[in-house]
Amino acid sequence: MKDTHKISSLFFALLLLGGNHLDPVYSADYANLRDNGVALNQLDNISMYRTVFASDNLPKNGSGNTGQNSFYDYADTTPITTDNRGWSGAIFYGQLTNKNTNETEWVLVDTPNYHGTNVYQLGISRNGKVEDVVNRVITGSNVYTSYSSANMPLFSGVAADADGVKALENTNVVLEFWSFNYSRTAEASKLDQNGNAFTLSTNNAGGYDWNDTINLKDGKPTGDHGSWQIHVYDSTAQQGQSLFSMSRLYRTGESIDAGIGDAYTTSGKENDWTMVGNAASYDGRAMTVLAKPNYVAGDMIFNANGATSDWGTASNWLNEAGATATATPTNVSNVYVNMGDVTISGSATAKTLNLDHSASVMVQKNGALAIGSGFNIEGTFNSAGDTTVNGTANIGLNGNYGVLNLNGGTFKAHNIYYANQNRTASGTIQDTIITHTNGGNVGNFNIAAEAGSSVTVTVDGTSIINASNFNVGYRGNGTLILNDGTINAGSYYCVGNNIANAHGTVYQYGGTVNAAWAPLGHNGQAEYHLYGGSLITTSREVTLGDNASGVGIFNMYDGYVESQKSVLIGHNGKGTLIQSGGDILAKERITLGQNASGVGTWTMTGGTARVTDIAVGHAGSGTFNLYDGEITASGWVLVGFTNGKDFETRNTLNMYGGTINTNWFTMGWDYETSDGTMNMYGGELKTTGGNGIILAKTGSAEFNLYNGTVTSNTQLRLGQEAVGVGDLNIYAGDITAKGNANMNANSSINFRTNSLGMGSLTVDGSFTQNNGQVTFGVSDGLTFIDGYSVEDGIDIMTVGGKNAVTVTNETPDMATVAYDTNTGKLNMKLNSDLSRGSMIAENSSIQLDGDGATQGWVTLEGVHVGDPYILSLVVDTNDMDLATFVNNLNETLKIGDESFLIAEFNDDSSVSMTLMPDLVAMMNSDVFAWNFTDTALFGANGVSVLGVSMNAVPEPATWGLLVLGIGLIIGLHRKRS
């Protein structure tokens, strides 16, 4: 009941703790009850009440499940269920902001006579249980509202006070809280708070109202509409009306029915908001439920109306009965700070500290607080002094949020947990030492301890946090910002720990993390950004993507990472390391794809890595992209290494630049199923040890050298064992083996060309072929505008100081020729006019530069002797008559009675012809050649080829019976005079 405006303006200021609160407490718009000083002024002894439900914005739609934006996701049962205390007195507050008018209206219901032990009797049921149904009258209640609508008939004759508040005091409140369907049928009576029958009028039975009846089937409630409604009932007038209504709570996806006062009247009968479906018409839907726990002897409650804010002033404390205390709390006191700010300037003790979300505690620099067991922070706790908790420190576990700011001194606790389910918490730790109460490490330091929680913690200054287990995103969404300081984790330092949807993010700008083990993405997801400072493991690995559901992404811009053992990128899950700077030291391996389900990716654009071994794909799969930076491996670098024949790896190293210095380099190592691919576009690969370079021990390896330098201080080996398959494809760049080279029968060395020209292989020792294949072929070059010209006599392979493979313009053999160890030579014709030749795929073409080629050759990719195709040469006949050119060409290609057959003339510049390739000597495999230098046949000036293209064969009807024929279309461009 209202007595006086007891809460001072100082207290109003104390209520504004963090968050986006409005500046004037008497504003027409509020975020919640804690911001509405006008409403709070109506209440006596508010310091005794604890928040059990608070939401600044209730959902617009119903939800049958907790955790899905449910109406009940903001409930907190802890304050009144501890030790089964129950409560005596409850306060209900509802607030709505109209979307169209931007007007905020509120209603406050004070029920000092309501009591119980089941917390769900306060209307915060989340389970839909029968025993949670509330359908009763609370007598001796007080109602206050700012509502000015005509749909508040019982307030029509009530005068407003200076703040515009209308009040009905010592009246009756009807609570209708249930999770089921209900009907308009009126009840003659309901039970009151003491279990006595309370007579109600049934005159308003025509609508949903203050006297509805829950639906029953076989004596049990049915349906899922849901109701959270508070009404007022005037016994004298035998009339009721709605105060605050939220219904259709359990209809997933359907709009909630919401309103203050009656929705409308029909025929003199009041109706609540049932079936209106109007929740979206409000920009704000706020609700708060407070309850006064049944405090026990020894409990101490901070009096927000006290003369000062200091913990050490006895008059600032209330006892369990609400009377002013005669002393401050002791180590046997359970302390509750429900409202206001508390300052600790000296020594303070308590058994437990329970800090509600409308309150704060500040331990000053010279202050000290000792808590015997429970430390539950739902508001803001600041400490620049020393705080000791002989138990677990819970921040944001029970309320809407919790804040822990440590700005000096020491903080000791058994465990530190930030945020329970669907709760938020935050904190800063600066120049503070955190240790276990009994010495050593805090047991668990959990950021975002439970699912659905959201927490951000910032560590700075000279802070030292000593913990056994340090978790960022234990079950919820946690963020650590480490600017400076030291984190020591005796057991592990984990980001994204306990469940698949746990998410941890770390921004490390400085400071040091020392941990026995660092699983980043254990079962959940981890995102780590290292800008500076150090991450060091002292006995185990740094692991990205630890378990199958784990995902670890590590962005390393600078700083230092050291692992006493390995860095596992994709242990059983997915791991990604993106390194643009900094230094990595792994005293054992860096492994990409450790186990069968592991997938690892490492992209390096700068920085350094020092390691014993690197495995790109162990039993899992790995990809290493090296653009720049320096790799030093004292052991080996391996691409494709499996632990068992049941596992198949797909592993790739793409090297665009940078350097790799290693004792030895190998690919496709342990089993026939192992597979490795190396694509080298630049940079330098050097080996210094006796094993040199081994491509395919027992698996398969493909090394594509497009550019760059490869040096083996000793051997080069392709296919170490008989089953190994090693392929070395040299396009450009240089590879040198200072010892011997050896290959098995399954392996090959293939010289190719690309836009950079051709590469070379130098073997200082001997070369043992063992029936392996050495080939030369043209692999690209579909455009010859700036054609690359191969010099006559260029050496592409040297063995023992002798030229083993020389490219010349003299030998007429245009097919692929295997390297012959007897002669030590492989000669391939490359006409200087058509420099490299070309692989021509179907429906593609090449353009030649200059005046064109009078002779040359092309290789037709994917076309075999006898396959039908159309080959087009774009030529300049230098004024030679078309018919003469065709006749002469026909004679040139005539073999016996077979020749080109003229099919038709399209116009004066093209002609269609067919060719039987098996009868033409110039056709060799997939190679087509021409020679238009014979002046007797093609004129003194010759015929120039300007372009070559290959196209799909026409429909069979076009060619008649020439099913296996090959057509040659020659387009003629006469040179104009």
Coordinates of C-alpha atoms in Angstrom, one line a residue, residues 135-137 173-176 178 182-191 198-214 227 229-233 238-242 262 270-272 274:
N135 CA -6.8 -19.2 -11.0
R136 CA -7.4 -17.3 -7.8
V137 CA -8.2 -14.0 -6.1
V173 CA -6.9 -8.9 -7.9
V174 CA -7.8 -11.9 -10.0
L175 CA -4.9 -13.9 -11.4
E176 CA -5.4 -16.2 -14.4
W178 CA -2.3 -21.1 -17.2
Y182 CA -10.2 -21.5 -21.5
S183 CA -13.8 -20.5 -22.1
R184 CA -16.2 -17.6 -21.3
T185 CA -18.1 -19.7 -18.7
A186 CA -18.0 -17.7 -15.5
E187 CA -17.3 -19.3 -12.1
A188 CA -19.4 -18.4 -9.1
S189 CA -16.3 -18.4 -6.9
K190 CA -12.5 -18.8 -6.9
L191 CA -10.1 -19.5 -4.1
F198 CA -14.2 -15.9 -2.8
T199 CA -17.6 -15.1 -4.4
L200 CA -17.6 -13.6 -7.9
S201 CA -20.3 -12.1 -10.0
T202 CA -21.3 -14.1 -13.1
N203 CA -23.1 -11.1 -14.8
N204 CA -20.4 -10.7 -17.4
A205 CA -20.5 -14.2 -18.8
G206 CA -20.8 -13.0 -22.4
G207 CA -17.1 -12.4 -23.1
Y208 CA -13.6 -13.4 -22.2
D209 CA -12.9 -11.4 -19.1
W210 CA -11.8 -11.5 -15.4
N211 CA -13.9 -14.6 -14.7
D212 CA -13.0 -17.2 -17.3
T213 CA -12.9 -21.0 -16.8
I214 CA -10.1 -23.3 -17.8
S227 CA -3.0 -17.1 -20.5
Q229 CA -3.8 -12.2 -17.2
I230 CA -4.2 -9.9 -14.1
H231 CA -7.6 -8.4 -13.4
V232 CA -9.1 -6.2 -10.6
Y233 CA -12.5 -7.0 -9.0
Q238 CA -19.6 -6.8 -8.2
Q239 CA -17.6 -5.9 -11.3
G240 CA -14.2 -6.6 -12.6
Q241 CA -12.0 -5.5 -15.4
S242 CA -8.7 -6.5 -17.1
D262 CA -10.3 -4.0 -21.3
E270 CA -16.1 -6.1 -20.6
N271 CA -13.8 -8.2 -22.7
D272 CA -10.1 -8.9 -22.3
T274 CA -8.2 -12.9 -26.0

